[in-house]
Phi, psi and omega in degrees: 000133173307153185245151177249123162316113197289135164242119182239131231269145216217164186284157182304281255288337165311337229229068202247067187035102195310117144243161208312327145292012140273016180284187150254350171250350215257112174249341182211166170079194030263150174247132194259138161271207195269119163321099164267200163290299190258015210184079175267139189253180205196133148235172206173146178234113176249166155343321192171122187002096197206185184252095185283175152185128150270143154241142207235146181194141164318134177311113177091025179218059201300349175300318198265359145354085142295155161236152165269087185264146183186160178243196169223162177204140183330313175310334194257353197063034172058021174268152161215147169265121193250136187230094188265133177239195220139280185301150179270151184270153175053072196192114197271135201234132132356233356212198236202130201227160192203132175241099174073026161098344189243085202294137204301145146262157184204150182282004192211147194297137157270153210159149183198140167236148190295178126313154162254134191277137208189358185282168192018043162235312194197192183257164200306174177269148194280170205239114119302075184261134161258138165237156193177146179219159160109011219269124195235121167236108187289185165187100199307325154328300209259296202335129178314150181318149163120194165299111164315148211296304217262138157292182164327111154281343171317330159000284200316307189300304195306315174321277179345314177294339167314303230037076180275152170312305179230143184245094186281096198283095209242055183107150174071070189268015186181142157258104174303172162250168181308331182267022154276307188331292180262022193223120173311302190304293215291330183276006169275315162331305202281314171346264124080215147300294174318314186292338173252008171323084156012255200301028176249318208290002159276351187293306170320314187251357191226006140272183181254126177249123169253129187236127119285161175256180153229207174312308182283355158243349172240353159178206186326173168286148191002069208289158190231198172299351177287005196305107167314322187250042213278350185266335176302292212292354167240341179292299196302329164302326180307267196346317189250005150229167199242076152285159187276006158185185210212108142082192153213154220303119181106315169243124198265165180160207156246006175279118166194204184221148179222144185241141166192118223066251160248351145304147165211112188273105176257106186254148114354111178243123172268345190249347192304310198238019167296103168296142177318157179309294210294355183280126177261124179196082180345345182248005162317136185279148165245289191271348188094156189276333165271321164312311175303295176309326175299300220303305190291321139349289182307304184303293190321322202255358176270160158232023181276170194287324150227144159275111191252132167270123175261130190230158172260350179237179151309120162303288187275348198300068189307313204286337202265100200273011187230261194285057193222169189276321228261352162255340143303112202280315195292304182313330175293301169321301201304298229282290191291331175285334185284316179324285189311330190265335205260148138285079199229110171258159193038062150266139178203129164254164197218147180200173196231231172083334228244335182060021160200167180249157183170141183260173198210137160231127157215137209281144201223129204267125181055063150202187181256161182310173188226094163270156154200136194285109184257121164248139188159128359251176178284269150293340198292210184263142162281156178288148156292322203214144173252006207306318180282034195226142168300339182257027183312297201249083155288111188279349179269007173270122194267131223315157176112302204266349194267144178230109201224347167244010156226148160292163193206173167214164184252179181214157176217100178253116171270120172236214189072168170265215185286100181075028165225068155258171201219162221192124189235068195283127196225137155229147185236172201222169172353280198304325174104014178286147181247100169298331164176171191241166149204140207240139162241087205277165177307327204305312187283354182271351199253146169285000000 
């Protein structure tokens, strides 16, 4: 017979949104991964080897309950991918999660909604996305001397508090340490750790989470494909987010693509087959020559209205001459010349890294401009000041848009009706202050 988990009621100042690794069997999630018509994946982390069942129901029809059975076990770190199909299309579903017989509690609806099917039927459904890099959680054993690195994770409630559709992780979503690097368990270990942060796990449960990686989560600082354990360093990425694939038959990687609504999110791996920054040869791989040809594949062969590329360093940035696309000369050409040869409309890229946010545009002669949106950081340290940096006065910045003294998140709202749609670019801060806007209409995204 099943058990129910007593909740007990705690002073506000306490009752800092009960969560679910406050269980004893629960240790993260559940985390909703990508979102279909018929079909959502669901992840969870337990404590220590154990036996789940989800039960699941069309909202208000708790009668109509399917289940999910399934265990964890020590080789996955007691992580699971749960994948309930099925499913009604454009339909807000329920459940319930029961661990070792004992159903779980949370301070917040547990809950998934389909896609809605809606293409020669109607104008796309508008899109909420959050975006954010950087998440540095301390920990004061491994951390360099001093004030700790990472700020307030409290960030995460406020994204959470947006309630966006999808939550776009978009690199360094963790920091390994030096006593990580080379050892599988600690970087499963640091993993983890990040991953049952309190303030994360409404986030976690109640958007769609998509991850790309950068440096600082698939190894050293500005580790490159020479990494030795970059194959360790990608099992563990699979194992703790639910993309909708990992690479393709033959290349391995973090790279893959998702449609949702009328957007398509191409995220990108800048570090699995990337020659170091320092090598000098204009013909050096940033993304590899096969990662680069799916892309452009890709974009040509999507239709959607916008593409958004997800990158973990910067693309377009002339001023930034190191951890950026724009400084592999060849892959970059390659990149900006097929844009220019191809008719592939609405691309804008996102990108993280960087520890300060700022939109960046450039003008292209008889095409449309090429923006891209940096958000960075959630926690880690912020720039104080850009004065000593060449990109103090960026002429590819669009005036306005730089945050360079709060951590911050970005936010992306798609509206509009049928061929007037719009890109609603916003960055906020801790608090949840909105710094600034910038409007993108479809119309400027078109050659």
């Amino acid at each position: 017979m099943r058990k129910t988990a007593v909740l007990f009621v705690l002073p506000f100042f306490l009752f800092v949104n009960i969560q679910a690794q406050q269980n004893d069997l629960l240790e993260a999630g559940p985390m909703l991964g990508h979102v279909e018509f018929e079909e959502v994946n669901l992840w969870l982390q337990t404590t220590s080897p154990a036996s789940f069942e989800i039960t699941y129901w069309p909202k208000g029809e708790e009668d109509s309950a399917r289940s999910y059975k399934g265990t964890t076990n020590t080789r996955a770190s007691n992580t699971a991918h749960i994948k309930l199909a099925n499913l009604s299309e454009g339909t807000t579903y329920e459940y319930d999660i029961f661990v070792n017989d004992t159903k779980m509690t949370f301070s917040y609806a547990t809950e998934f909604a389909t896609q809605k099917q809606w293409k020669y039927r109607t104008a796309a459904p508008n899109v909420t996305l959050a975006m954010g890099s950087c998440l540095y959680i301390n920990d004061p054993e491994d951390d360099r001397p001093g004030d700790g690195y990472g700020g307030d994770p409290a960030i995460l409630e406020t994204i959470a508090d947006m309630n966006p559709d999808l939550m776009l992780w978009l690199g360094d979503n963790l920091y390994y340490r030096e006593p990580d690097f080379y050892t599988e368990e600690q970087m499963d270990a640091r993993y983890k750790d990040a991953r049952n942060t309190p303030e994360m796990q409404r986030l976690l449960a109640t958007s769609a989470n998509l991850a790309t990686w950068d440096d600082h989560d698939y190894g050293p600082n500005n580790s490159s494909g020479t990494y030795r354990m970059k194959e360790a360093s990608l099992n563990i990425f699979k194992r703790y987010w639910a993309n909708p694939s990992y690479g393709i038959k033959g290349t391995d990687g973090v790279f893959s693509r998702y449609k949702y609504s009328d957007i398509e999110i191409f995220l990108m791996d800048d570090r699995y087959h990337r020659a170091p920054n320092q090598l000098k040869n204009p013909k050096k791989p940033f993304f590899g020559k096969e990662q680069l040809q799916w892309l452009t594949n890709s974009l040509i062969d999507s239709d959607a209205t916008f593409k958004l590329v997800v990158v973990g360093n910067q693309v377009t940035n002339k001023k930034n001459d190191f951890e950026a696309m724009a400084s592999y000369k060849q892959e970059f050409n390659r990149l900006k010349t097929f844009l220019k040869n191809q008719d592939v409309e609405g691309v804008v890229f996102l990108s993280g890294d960087r520890h300060f946010s700022e939109l960046l545009k450039t003008e292209r002669k008889d095409r449309y401009p090429l923006y891209e949106f940096t958000s960075s950081p959630l926690t880690a340290g912020n720039f104080d000041s850009l004065d000593e940096y060449d990109e103090f006065d960026n002429p590819q910045r669009v005036d306005g848009t730089v945050v360079y003294k709060e951590r911050s998140f970005g936010i992306i709202k798609v509206e509009g009706g049928r061929g007037e749609r719009k890109l609603i670019l916003q960055t906020y801060n801790k608090a949840g202050d909105k710094l600034w806007e910038h409007v993108i209409t479809q119309q400027e995204l078109e050659n």
